[in-house]
PDB file of C-alpha atoms in Angstrom:
ATOM      1  CA  MET M   1      45.471 141.748 144.763  1.00 40.00           C
ATOM      2  CA  GLU M   2      45.142 138.156 146.044  1.00 40.00           C
ATOM      3  CA  GLY M   3      42.194 136.029 144.371  1.00 41.00           C
ATOM      4  CA  SER M   4      41.617 133.982 141.504  1.00 40.00           C
ATOM      5  CA  GLN M   5      43.419 136.657 139.071  1.00 40.00           C
ATOM      6  CA  ARG M   6      46.630 137.222 141.641  1.00 44.00           C
ATOM      7  CA  ARG M   7      49.029 135.339 139.083  1.00 55.00           C
ATOM      8  CA  SER M   8      47.602 135.953 135.712  1.00 61.00           C
ATOM      9  CA  GLY M   9      49.863 139.675 135.836  1.00 62.00           C
ATOM     10  CA  VAL M  10      46.147 140.947 134.937  1.00 68.00           C
ATOM     11  CA  VAL M  11      46.467 144.533 135.903  1.00 72.00           C
ATOM     12  CA  LEU M  12      43.379 146.002 137.791  1.00 77.00           C
ATOM     13  CA  ASN M  13      44.417 149.804 138.108  1.00 79.00           C
ATOM     14  CA  GLN M  14      46.942 152.057 137.390  1.00 78.00           C
ATOM     15  CA  ASN M  15      48.372 155.474 137.874  1.00 76.00           C
ATOM     16  CA  VAL M  16      51.244 156.868 135.743  1.00 69.00           C
ATOM     17  CA  TYR M  17      53.404 159.152 138.243  1.00 70.00           C
ATOM     18  CA  LEU M  18      54.194 162.602 136.235  1.00 64.00           C
ATOM     19  CA  GLY M  19      55.697 164.398 139.241  1.00 70.00           C
ATOM     20  CA  LYS M  20      54.540 166.268 142.077  1.00 70.00           C
ATOM     21  CA  ASP M  21      50.729 167.602 141.553  1.00 69.00           C
ATOM     22  CA  GLY M  22      50.384 169.277 145.146  1.00 66.00           C
ATOM     23  CA  LYS M  23      47.734 166.769 146.274  1.00 73.00           C
ATOM     24  CA  ARG M  24      49.754 164.773 148.752  1.00 73.00           C
ATOM     25  CA  SER M  25      49.085 163.621 152.244  1.00 78.00           C
ATOM     26  CA  ARG M  26      51.219 164.225 154.949  1.00 83.00           C
ATOM     27  CA  GLU M  27      51.794 160.478 154.710  1.00 85.00           C
ATOM     28  CA  GLY M  28      54.119 160.490 151.659  1.00 84.00           C
ATOM     29  CA  LEU M  29      53.625 159.537 147.799  1.00 85.00           C
ATOM     30  CA  GLY M  30      53.868 155.756 148.613  1.00 87.00           C
ATOM     31  CA  TYR M  31      50.424 155.672 151.005  1.00 91.00           C
ATOM     32  CA  ASP M  32      48.970 158.091 148.414  1.00 89.00           C
ATOM     33  CA  ALA M  33      49.405 156.035 145.426  1.00 88.00           C
ATOM     34  CA  VAL M  34      48.767 152.340 147.294  1.00 90.00           C
ATOM     35  CA  ARG M  35      45.468 154.511 148.322  1.00 91.00           C
ATOM     36  CA  ASP M  36      44.136 155.481 145.573  1.00 89.00           C
ATOM     37  CA  LEU M  37      45.130 152.739 143.188  1.00 89.00           C
ATOM     38  CA  ILE M  38      42.814 150.527 145.590  1.00 89.00           C
ATOM     39  CA  LYS M  39      39.843 152.733 146.265  1.00 91.00           C
ATOM     40  CA  PRO M  40      37.597 150.817 143.780  1.00 91.00           C
ATOM     41  CA  PHE M  41      38.308 147.627 145.643  1.00 88.00           C
ATOM     42  CA  GLN M  42      38.293 149.027 149.437  1.00 88.00           C
ATOM     43  CA  GLY M  43      36.075 147.547 151.573  1.00 88.00           C
ATOM     44  CA  LYS M  44      35.332 144.297 149.906  1.00 90.00           C
ATOM     45  CA  GLN M  45      37.900 142.804 152.483  1.00 88.00           C
ATOM     46  CA  HIS M  46      40.362 142.094 149.777  1.00 88.00           C
ATOM     47  CA  HIS M  47      44.119 141.334 149.902  1.00 89.00           C
ATOM     48  CA  VAL M  48      46.630 143.264 149.237  1.00 89.00           C
ATOM     49  CA  TYR M  49      50.754 143.367 148.429  1.00 88.00           C
ATOM     50  CA  PHE M  50      53.427 145.827 147.965  1.00 86.00           C
ATOM     51  CA  ASP M  51      57.011 146.118 148.942  1.00 83.00           C
ATOM     52  CA  ASN M  52      58.883 148.301 151.139  1.00 82.00           C
ATOM     53  CA  PHE M  53      58.725 151.476 149.333  1.00 83.00           C
ATOM     54  CA  PHE M  54      54.874 151.919 150.004  1.00 86.00           C
ATOM     55  CA  CYS M  55      54.926 149.612 153.402  1.00 86.00           C
ATOM     56  CA  GLY M  56      53.900 151.165 156.658  1.00 87.00           C
ATOM     57  CA  PRO M  57      52.311 150.941 159.832  1.00 88.00           C
ATOM     58  CA  LYS M  58      50.011 153.555 159.675  1.00 91.00           C
ATOM     59  CA  LEU M  59      48.917 152.505 155.452  1.00 93.00           C
ATOM     60  CA  LEU M  60      48.290 148.854 156.844  1.00 93.00           C
ATOM     61  CA  GLU M  61      46.525 150.256 159.940  1.00 93.00           C
ATOM     62  CA  ASP M  62      44.280 152.248 157.580  1.00 93.00           C
ATOM     63  CA  LEU M  63      43.345 149.625 155.254  1.00 94.00           C
ATOM     64  CA  PHE M  64      42.550 147.185 157.859  1.00 94.00           C
ATOM     65  CA  VAL M  65      39.754 150.119 159.049  1.00 92.00           C
ATOM     66  CA  ALA M  66      38.555 150.453 155.721  1.00 93.00           C
ATOM     67  CA  LYS M  67      37.758 147.007 155.426  1.00 93.00           C
ATOM     68  CA  THR M  68      41.183 145.455 153.081  1.00 93.00           C
ATOM     69  CA  TYR M  69      43.981 143.125 154.657  1.00 93.00           C
ATOM     70  CA  ALA M  70      47.993 144.471 153.155  1.00 93.00           C
ATOM     71  CA  CYS M  71      51.023 142.596 153.803  1.00 92.00           C
ATOM     72  CA  GLY M  72      54.309 143.967 152.799  1.00 90.00           C
ATOM     73  CA  TYR M  73      58.233 143.808 152.973  1.00 87.00           C
ATOM     74  CA  SER M  74      59.517 146.728 155.583  1.00 83.00           C
ATOM     75  CA  ALA M  75      62.177 148.181 156.038  1.00 72.00           C
ATOM     76  CA  ILE M  76      61.338 150.541 158.666  1.00 61.00           C
ATOM     77  CA  GLU M  77      61.343 147.812 162.060  1.00 56.00           C
ATOM     78  CA  THR M  78      63.258 150.976 163.703  1.00 52.00           C
ATOM     79  CA  GLU M  79      59.946 153.487 163.147  1.00 55.00           C
ATOM     80  CA  VAL M  80      57.922 150.085 164.394  1.00 54.00           C
ATOM     81  CA  LEU M  81      59.761 148.552 166.964  1.00 60.00           C
ATOM     82  CA  PRO M  82      62.762 150.133 167.656  1.00 58.00           C
ATOM     83  CA  GLN M  83      63.874 147.541 170.867  1.00 59.00           C
ATOM     84  CA  LEU M  84      64.220 144.611 168.135  1.00 58.00           C
ATOM     85  CA  CYS M  85      67.060 146.690 165.663  1.00 56.00           C
ATOM     86  CA  THR M  86      69.612 145.275 168.845  1.00 60.00           C
ATOM     87  CA  ASN M  87      68.432 141.468 168.737  1.00 68.00           C
ATOM     88  CA  LYS M  88      70.284 139.538 166.053  1.00 79.00           C
ATOM     89  CA  LEU M  89      68.903 136.506 164.989  1.00 84.00           C
ATOM     90  CA  LYS M  90      70.694 133.160 163.831  1.00 87.00           C
ATOM     91  CA  ARG M  91      69.452 131.594 160.831  1.00 85.00           C
ATOM     92  CA  GLY M  92      65.880 130.451 161.286  1.00 85.00           C
ATOM     93  CA  GLU M  93      64.696 132.373 163.880  1.00 87.00           C
ATOM     94  CA  LYS M  94      61.849 134.966 164.030  1.00 87.00           C
ATOM     95  CA  ILE M  95      60.468 137.400 166.056  1.00 86.00           C
ATOM     96  CA  VAL M  96      56.451 138.345 165.700  1.00 87.00           C
ATOM     97  CA  VAL M  97      55.025 140.948 167.603  1.00 85.00           C
ATOM     98  CA  GLN M  98      51.348 142.607 167.367  1.00 86.00           C
ATOM     99  CA  LYS M  99      50.841 145.759 167.854  1.00 83.00           C
ATOM    100  CA  GLY M 100      48.167 146.152 171.312  1.00 76.00           C
ATOM    101  CA  GLN M 101      44.991 145.018 170.073  1.00 73.00           C
ATOM    102  CA  SER M 102      44.921 145.873 166.714  1.00 79.00           C
ATOM    103  CA  ASN M 103      45.480 143.866 163.731  1.00 89.00           C
ATOM    104  CA  LEU M 104      49.102 145.119 162.904  1.00 90.00           C
ATOM    105  CA  VAL M 105      51.390 142.306 163.131  1.00 90.00           C
ATOM    106  CA  PHE M 106      55.142 142.894 162.603  1.00 88.00           C
ATOM    107  CA  THR M 107      57.669 139.620 161.714  1.00 89.00           C
ATOM    108  CA  LYS M 108      61.403 139.830 161.856  1.00 88.00           C
ATOM    109  CA  TRP M 109      62.857 136.547 160.118  1.00 88.00           C
ATOM    110  CA  HIS M 110      66.651 135.672 159.444  1.00 88.00           C
ATOM    111  CA  VAL M 111      67.902 133.453 156.520  1.00 84.00           C
ATOM    112  CA  LYS M 112      70.528 134.861 154.945  1.00 84.00           C
ATOM    113  CA  LYS M 113      69.992 138.552 156.130  1.00 86.00           C
ATOM    114  CA  ASP M 114      66.668 139.857 158.165  1.00 85.00           C
ATOM    115  CA  VAL M 115      63.371 139.906 156.614  1.00 86.00           C
ATOM    116  CA  CYS M 116      61.029 142.426 157.866  1.00 88.00           C
ATOM    117  CA  VAL M 117      57.091 142.082 157.210  1.00 90.00           C
ATOM    118  CA  LEU M 118      54.243 144.093 158.246  1.00 91.00           C
ATOM    119  CA  SER M 119      50.601 142.789 157.911  1.00 93.00           C
ATOM    120  CA  THR M 120      47.138 142.689 159.113  1.00 94.00           C
ATOM    121  CA  ASN M 121      46.378 139.337 157.191  1.00 91.00           C
ATOM    122  CA  SER M 122      48.356 136.928 159.247  1.00 87.00           C
ATOM    123  CA  ASP M 123      48.067 134.939 162.598  1.00 85.00           C
ATOM    124  CA  PRO M 124      50.436 135.987 164.876  1.00 82.00           C
ATOM    125  CA  THR M 125      50.372 132.321 166.392  1.00 83.00           C
ATOM    126  CA  SER M 126      50.834 130.893 162.754  1.00 83.00           C
ATOM    127  CA  ALA M 127      53.137 128.456 163.171  1.00 80.00           C
ATOM    128  CA  MET M 128      56.406 128.242 160.695  1.00 83.00           C
ATOM    129  CA  VAL M 129      55.146 126.774 157.117  1.00 81.00           C
ATOM    130  CA  GLN M 130      57.567 124.159 155.887  1.00 78.00           C
ATOM    131  CA  ILE M 131      58.917 124.210 152.111  1.00 74.00           C
ATOM    132  CA  GLU M 132      61.195 122.663 150.139  1.00 71.00           C
ATOM    133  CA  ARG M 133      64.427 124.607 148.478  1.00 69.00           C
ATOM    134  CA  ARG M 134      66.821 123.910 145.905  1.00 68.00           C
ATOM    135  CA  GLN M 135      70.320 124.718 146.635  1.00 65.00           C
ATOM    136  CA  GLN M 136      73.188 124.244 143.701  1.00 68.00           C
ATOM    137  CA  GLY M 137      71.718 121.613 141.915  1.00 68.00           C
ATOM    138  CA  VAL M 138      69.865 118.904 143.508  1.00 69.00           C
ATOM    139  CA  GLU M 139      70.427 119.392 146.986  1.00 70.00           C
ATOM    140  CA  ILE M 140      67.188 120.160 148.985  1.00 73.00           C
ATOM    141  CA  GLU M 141      66.545 122.157 151.648  1.00 71.00           C
ATOM    142  CA  GLN M 142      63.911 121.996 154.114  1.00 75.00           C
ATOM    143  CA  VAL M 143      63.087 125.605 155.064  1.00 77.00           C
ATOM    144  CA  GLU M 144      60.904 127.159 157.602  1.00 83.00           C
ATOM    145  CA  LYS M 145      59.453 130.369 157.097  1.00 87.00           C
ATOM    146  CA  PRO M 146      56.433 132.292 158.519  1.00 90.00           C
ATOM    147  CA  GLN M 147      53.674 132.481 157.226  1.00 89.00           C
ATOM    148  CA  PRO M 148      53.294 136.151 156.123  1.00 88.00           C
ATOM    149  CA  VAL M 149      56.430 135.945 154.288  1.00 88.00           C
ATOM    150  CA  VAL M 150      54.756 132.980 152.638  1.00 87.00           C
ATOM    151  CA  LEU M 151      52.043 134.876 151.494  1.00 86.00           C
ATOM    152  CA  TYR M 152      53.915 137.666 150.212  1.00 86.00           C
ATOM    153  CA  ASN M 153      56.245 135.909 147.753  1.00 83.00           C
ATOM    154  CA  LYS M 154      53.398 133.844 146.988  1.00 82.00           C
ATOM    155  CA  SER M 155      51.429 137.269 146.164  1.00 81.00           C
ATOM    156  CA  MET M 156      53.702 139.214 144.674  1.00 77.00           C
ATOM    157  CA  GLY M 157      54.266 136.714 141.900  1.00 72.00           C
ATOM    158  CA  GLY M 158      51.502 138.567 140.246  1.00 69.00           C
ATOM    159  CA  VAL M 159      53.192 141.770 140.476  1.00 67.00           C
ATOM    160  CA  ASP M 160      56.503 140.070 138.450  1.00 70.00           C
ATOM    161  CA  HIS M 161      54.385 138.196 135.802  1.00 71.00           C
ATOM    162  CA  SER M 162      52.397 141.398 135.108  1.00 72.00           C
ATOM    163  CA  ASP M 163      56.381 143.329 134.518  1.00 73.00           C
ATOM    164  CA  GLN M 164      57.925 140.686 132.399  1.00 77.00           C
ATOM    165  CA  LEU M 165      54.545 140.780 130.094  1.00 75.00           C
ATOM    166  CA  ARG M 166      54.370 144.528 129.711  1.00 75.00           C
ATOM    167  CA  SER M 167      57.884 144.326 128.672  1.00 74.00           C
TER     168      SER M 167
END
């Protein structure tokens, strides 16, 4: 969750998966896991970030209705926008599509490969964010990233830090 503790690695809620318990919704394990974990924080306009196992349009739309913003890498562009699967992007290009009047935004961006992000916490009209990236020693390359990719990378650092502390 985004906030002042996002980089501390502090775990706010957890649930150990012990196998099937028969209480799953038809939306699947990833959907149920996120909904269960954020239950104490819903309705407070928090921002939640997760990877592609958990990320799906239905989850993001339902979280938004529950006054919780979300962003995640997505491996399901075919489910969201089948017509985008055939679009081959060149390095640095992006496609941003907003679903109807909802706040669900799909972003497809190409660097070395296509990166797909679903979000309800980013503006589809936002400009690319300029960042510097070191390559092979001291060379610095200017890279433009879409806002949802920058937000995701910045906020998922807390999860990585938590994993490091735990190990």
